[in-house]
Every structure is written in C-alpha cells, then in structure tokens.
C-alpha cells in the first residue's frame, strides 16, 4: 500500500534508512483474521534487514505463522506543540514506515548476527558471547523491508 503523501513537502524518503538505523525502538504491526495487532520492540538493522527477538511461543509467532506481512513504524523527535487555541495544537516528528515480510530465522549464524545487530543498535559495544544453547531457544524475527518511506512535521509546515 504505497500512496503519495497528501502533503509531499513533508516527505523525507532520502532520510528514511538513516532514521531506521539510528533508532532502536519500533512499532511492529501485524494482522490476524482482519484484527490488527501492534507491539513496540527493540530492533537492529543488518544488511538491509530488520531483526527483532522474542520468545519462541506466543501471539507474535502465531500471527507471523499465518500472515508474514508486517509494517514497521519508527518515530524520533516527537513533541506535542501546544498553542493557546487547542485547535492549533500539532505534533512535531520525523517518522519512518516500512512494509515487508517477516520470517523466523532458522540458521544459527544468522540468529547470532541478528541478536548482535540488536545489541549494537541498542548501545552495547562489548564483545558478543552468545552460547549456542541459549540462542537456539530464542525466536529471532527477520523483516525483509520491501518499501520504506519517511515523513516529518516541523512547526509551521501545516
């Protein structure tokens, strides 16, 4: 679902990948039986893909087994801009929306690389020592992003 922005001056597609790579919390959107489900997760980017980890069982896994199509939303510089007239309130932000397909990573080396990408993006700069027996019990989600767009709203842009 790629639509042109109603206000194209707000589009920042050229900055979308950089925004995705410098943040570490996203909102993952999924859908099961026409019922939307969103959840905030930390993540890491590696080789054009987005990695997240979760427990090996649960609602996210059930949904992704049925419908691998997902959306990702990342926001930064979010601020409510109050005005004397509440009708003129606005929100300042920069955001990225990605659409793609999610899969559970089966390959142990890719799992380790995905987990390391998450840790790095979340600020860990030490050496990653991940015992294979612990990694095997984790579910690592890989999203192959098929479309990425950026948008911003700064004060006075309408």
mmCIF file of C-alpha atoms in Angstrom:
data_model
loop_
_atom_site.group_PDB
_atom_site.id
_atom_site.type_symbol
_atom_site.label_atom_id
_atom_site.label_comp_id
_atom_site.label_asym_id
_atom_site.label_seq_id
_atom_site.Cartn_x
_atom_site.Cartn_y
_atom_site.Cartn_z
ATOM 1 C CA UNK A 1 0.000 0.000 0.000
ATOM 2 C CA UNK A 2 2.160 2.832 -1.293
ATOM 3 C CA UNK A 3 0.284 6.075 -1.666
ATOM 4 C CA UNK A 4 1.596 9.535 -2.434
ATOM 5 C CA UNK A 5 1.605 11.882 0.535
ATOM 6 C CA UNK A 6 -1.177 14.415 0.637
ATOM 7 C CA UNK A 7 1.451 16.990 1.652
ATOM 8 C CA UNK A 8 4.534 15.994 -0.360
ATOM 9 C CA UNK A 9 6.657 18.710 1.263
ATOM 10 C CA UNK A 10 6.692 16.506 4.389
ATOM 11 C CA UNK A 11 8.273 13.554 2.588
ATOM 12 C CA UNK A 12 11.829 12.664 3.641
ATOM 13 C CA UNK A 13 12.326 9.306 1.901
ATOM 14 C CA UNK A 14 16.008 10.116 1.350
ATOM 15 C CA UNK A 15 16.487 10.089 5.141
ATOM 16 C CA UNK A 16 14.329 7.045 5.929
ATOM 17 C CA UNK A 17 17.111 4.437 6.084
ATOM 18 C CA UNK A 18 19.291 6.658 8.290
ATOM 19 C CA UNK A 19 16.388 7.242 10.699
ATOM 20 C CA UNK A 20 15.759 3.489 10.850
ATOM 21 C CA UNK A 21 19.431 2.798 11.551
ATOM 22 C CA UNK A 22 19.931 5.400 14.310
ATOM 23 C CA UNK A 23 16.930 4.448 16.445
ATOM 24 C CA UNK A 24 16.260 1.249 18.387
ATOM 25 C CA UNK A 25 12.544 1.019 19.179
ATOM 26 C CA UNK A 26 9.884 0.359 16.577
ATOM 27 C CA UNK A 27 6.220 -0.463 16.489
ATOM 28 C CA UNK A 28 5.644 -3.767 14.700
ATOM 29 C CA UNK A 29 2.240 -4.027 13.028
ATOM 30 C CA UNK A 30 0.722 -7.390 12.160
ATOM 31 C CA UNK A 31 -2.728 -8.675 11.283
ATOM 32 C CA UNK A 32 -4.556 -11.927 12.049
ATOM 33 C CA UNK A 33 -8.056 -12.624 10.759
ATOM 34 C CA UNK A 34 -8.606 -8.931 9.955
ATOM 35 C CA UNK A 35 -7.669 -7.984 13.530
ATOM 36 C CA UNK A 36 -4.679 -5.605 13.724
ATOM 37 C CA UNK A 37 -2.046 -6.098 16.404
ATOM 38 C CA UNK A 38 0.840 -3.735 17.165
ATOM 39 C CA UNK A 39 3.640 -4.008 19.672
ATOM 40 C CA UNK A 40 6.757 -1.983 20.477
ATOM 41 C CA UNK A 41 10.030 -3.862 20.161
ATOM 42 C CA UNK A 42 13.722 -3.094 20.141
ATOM 43 C CA UNK A 43 15.476 -3.955 16.904
ATOM 44 C CA UNK A 44 18.686 -3.962 14.928
ATOM 45 C CA UNK A 45 19.440 -3.365 11.251
ATOM 46 C CA UNK A 46 21.837 -5.572 9.326
ATOM 47 C CA UNK A 47 22.365 -5.896 5.575
ATOM 48 C CA UNK A 48 19.128 -4.105 4.718
ATOM 49 C CA UNK A 49 17.039 -6.283 7.047
ATOM 50 C CA UNK A 50 15.488 -5.565 10.432
ATOM 51 C CA UNK A 51 15.920 -8.072 13.274
ATOM 52 C CA UNK A 52 13.922 -8.446 16.499
ATOM 53 C CA UNK A 53 13.879 -11.193 19.108
ATOM 54 C CA UNK A 54 11.041 -12.687 21.075
ATOM 55 C CA UNK A 55 10.063 -15.826 22.920
ATOM 56 C CA UNK A 56 9.719 -18.991 20.879
ATOM 57 C CA UNK A 57 5.972 -19.129 21.559
ATOM 58 C CA UNK A 58 3.255 -16.531 21.833
ATOM 59 C CA UNK A 59 0.894 -14.333 19.887
ATOM 60 C CA UNK A 60 3.541 -12.722 17.652
ATOM 61 C CA UNK A 61 4.725 -16.134 16.500
ATOM 62 C CA UNK A 62 1.155 -17.340 15.915
ATOM 63 C CA UNK A 63 0.338 -14.278 13.835
ATOM 64 C CA UNK A 64 3.536 -14.421 11.772
ATOM 65 C CA UNK A 65 2.985 -18.124 11.059
ATOM 66 C CA UNK A 66 -0.359 -17.198 9.489
ATOM 67 C CA UNK A 67 0.411 -13.817 7.929
ATOM 68 C CA UNK A 68 4.045 -12.741 7.408
ATOM 69 C CA UNK A 69 3.137 -9.282 6.065
ATOM 70 C CA UNK A 70 4.140 -6.605 8.568
ATOM 71 C CA UNK A 71 4.599 -2.892 8.977
ATOM 72 C CA UNK A 72 7.279 -1.089 10.970
ATOM 73 C CA UNK A 73 6.991 2.424 12.372
ATOM 74 C CA UNK A 74 9.868 4.363 13.911
ATOM 75 C CA UNK A 75 9.480 7.879 15.290
ATOM 76 C CA UNK A 76 12.022 10.402 16.520
ATOM 77 C CA UNK A 77 11.981 13.992 17.732
ATOM 78 C CA UNK A 78 8.348 13.619 18.778
ATOM 79 C CA UNK A 79 6.945 16.607 20.622
ATOM 80 C CA UNK A 80 3.434 17.897 21.278
ATOM 81 C CA UNK A 81 3.336 21.543 20.249
ATOM 82 C CA UNK A 82 0.738 23.335 22.367
ATOM 83 C CA UNK A 83 -0.868 26.629 21.415
ATOM 84 C CA UNK A 84 -3.332 28.893 23.236
ATOM 85 C CA UNK A 85 -6.047 27.532 20.938
ATOM 86 C CA UNK A 86 -6.232 23.699 21.200
ATOM 87 C CA UNK A 87 -7.433 23.610 17.581
ATOM 88 C CA UNK A 88 -3.935 24.761 16.595
ATOM 89 C CA UNK A 89 -2.039 22.101 18.531
ATOM 90 C CA UNK A 90 0.271 19.974 16.445
ATOM 91 C CA UNK A 91 2.865 17.238 16.780
ATOM 92 C CA UNK A 92 6.426 17.727 15.596
ATOM 93 C CA UNK A 93 8.046 14.463 14.447
ATOM 94 C CA UNK A 94 10.188 12.563 11.999
ATOM 95 C CA UNK A 95 8.963 9.082 11.168
ATOM 96 C CA UNK A 96 9.641 6.066 9.028
ATOM 97 C CA UNK A 97 7.125 3.486 7.875
ATOM 98 C CA UNK A 98 8.317 0.224 6.400
ATOM 99 C CA UNK A 99 6.364 -2.579 4.795
ATOM 100 C CA UNK A 100 7.776 -6.047 4.427
ATOM 101 C CA UNK A 101 7.676 -9.760 5.097
ATOM 102 C CA UNK A 102 8.734 -11.312 8.373
ATOM 103 C CA UNK A 103 10.182 -14.751 8.886
ATOM 104 C CA UNK A 104 11.640 -16.651 11.799
ATOM 105 C CA UNK A 105 15.375 -17.119 11.431
ATOM 106 C CA UNK A 106 16.364 -20.793 11.475
ATOM 107 C CA UNK A 107 20.089 -20.530 10.699
ATOM 108 C CA UNK A 108 22.136 -20.321 13.918
ATOM 109 C CA UNK A 109 24.767 -17.974 12.435
ATOM 110 C CA UNK A 110 22.091 -15.571 11.182
ATOM 111 C CA UNK A 111 20.373 -15.683 14.595
ATOM 112 C CA UNK A 112 23.627 -14.721 16.308
ATOM 113 C CA UNK A 113 24.273 -11.946 13.765
ATOM 114 C CA UNK A 114 20.715 -10.634 14.203
ATOM 115 C CA UNK A 115 20.997 -10.640 18.002
ATOM 116 C CA UNK A 116 24.361 -8.865 17.783
ATOM 117 C CA UNK A 117 22.817 -6.230 15.481
ATOM 118 C CA UNK A 118 20.039 -5.647 18.025
ATOM 119 C CA UNK A 119 22.529 -5.315 20.883
ATOM 120 C CA UNK A 120 24.743 -2.885 18.914
ATOM 121 C CA UNK A 121 21.816 -0.737 17.820
ATOM 122 C CA UNK A 122 20.617 -0.605 21.437
ATOM 123 C CA UNK A 123 24.006 0.688 22.604
ATOM 124 C CA UNK A 124 26.005 -2.419 23.539
ATOM 125 C CA UNK A 125 29.611 -2.075 22.451
ATOM 126 C CA UNK A 126 31.166 -5.088 24.144
ATOM 127 C CA UNK A 127 32.095 -8.434 22.668
ATOM 128 C CA UNK A 128 29.075 -10.615 21.947
ATOM 129 C CA UNK A 129 29.324 -14.024 23.603
ATOM 130 C CA UNK A 130 26.149 -15.903 22.816
ATOM 131 C CA UNK A 131 26.189 -19.579 23.780
ATOM 132 C CA UNK A 132 24.528 -21.652 21.027
ATOM 133 C CA UNK A 133 22.265 -23.418 23.550
ATOM 134 C CA UNK A 134 20.754 -20.070 24.604
ATOM 135 C CA UNK A 135 20.416 -18.805 21.040
ATOM 136 C CA UNK A 136 18.607 -21.970 19.928
ATOM 137 C CA UNK A 137 15.804 -21.270 22.426
ATOM 138 C CA UNK A 138 15.158 -17.745 21.156
ATOM 139 C CA UNK A 139 12.999 -16.728 18.257
ATOM 140 C CA UNK A 140 14.622 -14.136 16.009
ATOM 141 C CA UNK A 141 12.360 -12.336 13.557
ATOM 142 C CA UNK A 142 13.838 -11.041 10.314
ATOM 143 C CA UNK A 143 11.915 -8.484 8.275
ATOM 144 C CA UNK A 144 12.876 -8.041 4.656
ATOM 145 C CA UNK A 145 11.773 -4.463 4.075
ATOM 146 C CA UNK A 146 10.104 -4.054 0.684
ATOM 147 C CA UNK A 147 9.115 -0.394 0.997
ATOM 148 C CA UNK A 148 10.449 2.344 3.272
ATOM 149 C CA UNK A 149 9.216 5.914 3.449
ATOM 150 C CA UNK A 150 9.944 8.885 5.669
ATOM 151 C CA UNK A 151 7.856 11.835 6.756
ATOM 152 C CA UNK A 152 8.361 14.832 9.005
ATOM 153 C CA UNK A 153 6.258 17.553 10.515
ATOM 154 C CA UNK A 154 8.037 20.628 11.788
ATOM 155 C CA UNK A 155 6.295 23.676 13.217
ATOM 156 C CA UNK A 156 4.737 25.919 10.630
ATOM 157 C CA UNK A 157 4.512 23.257 7.917
ATOM 158 C CA UNK A 158 0.739 22.977 8.220
#
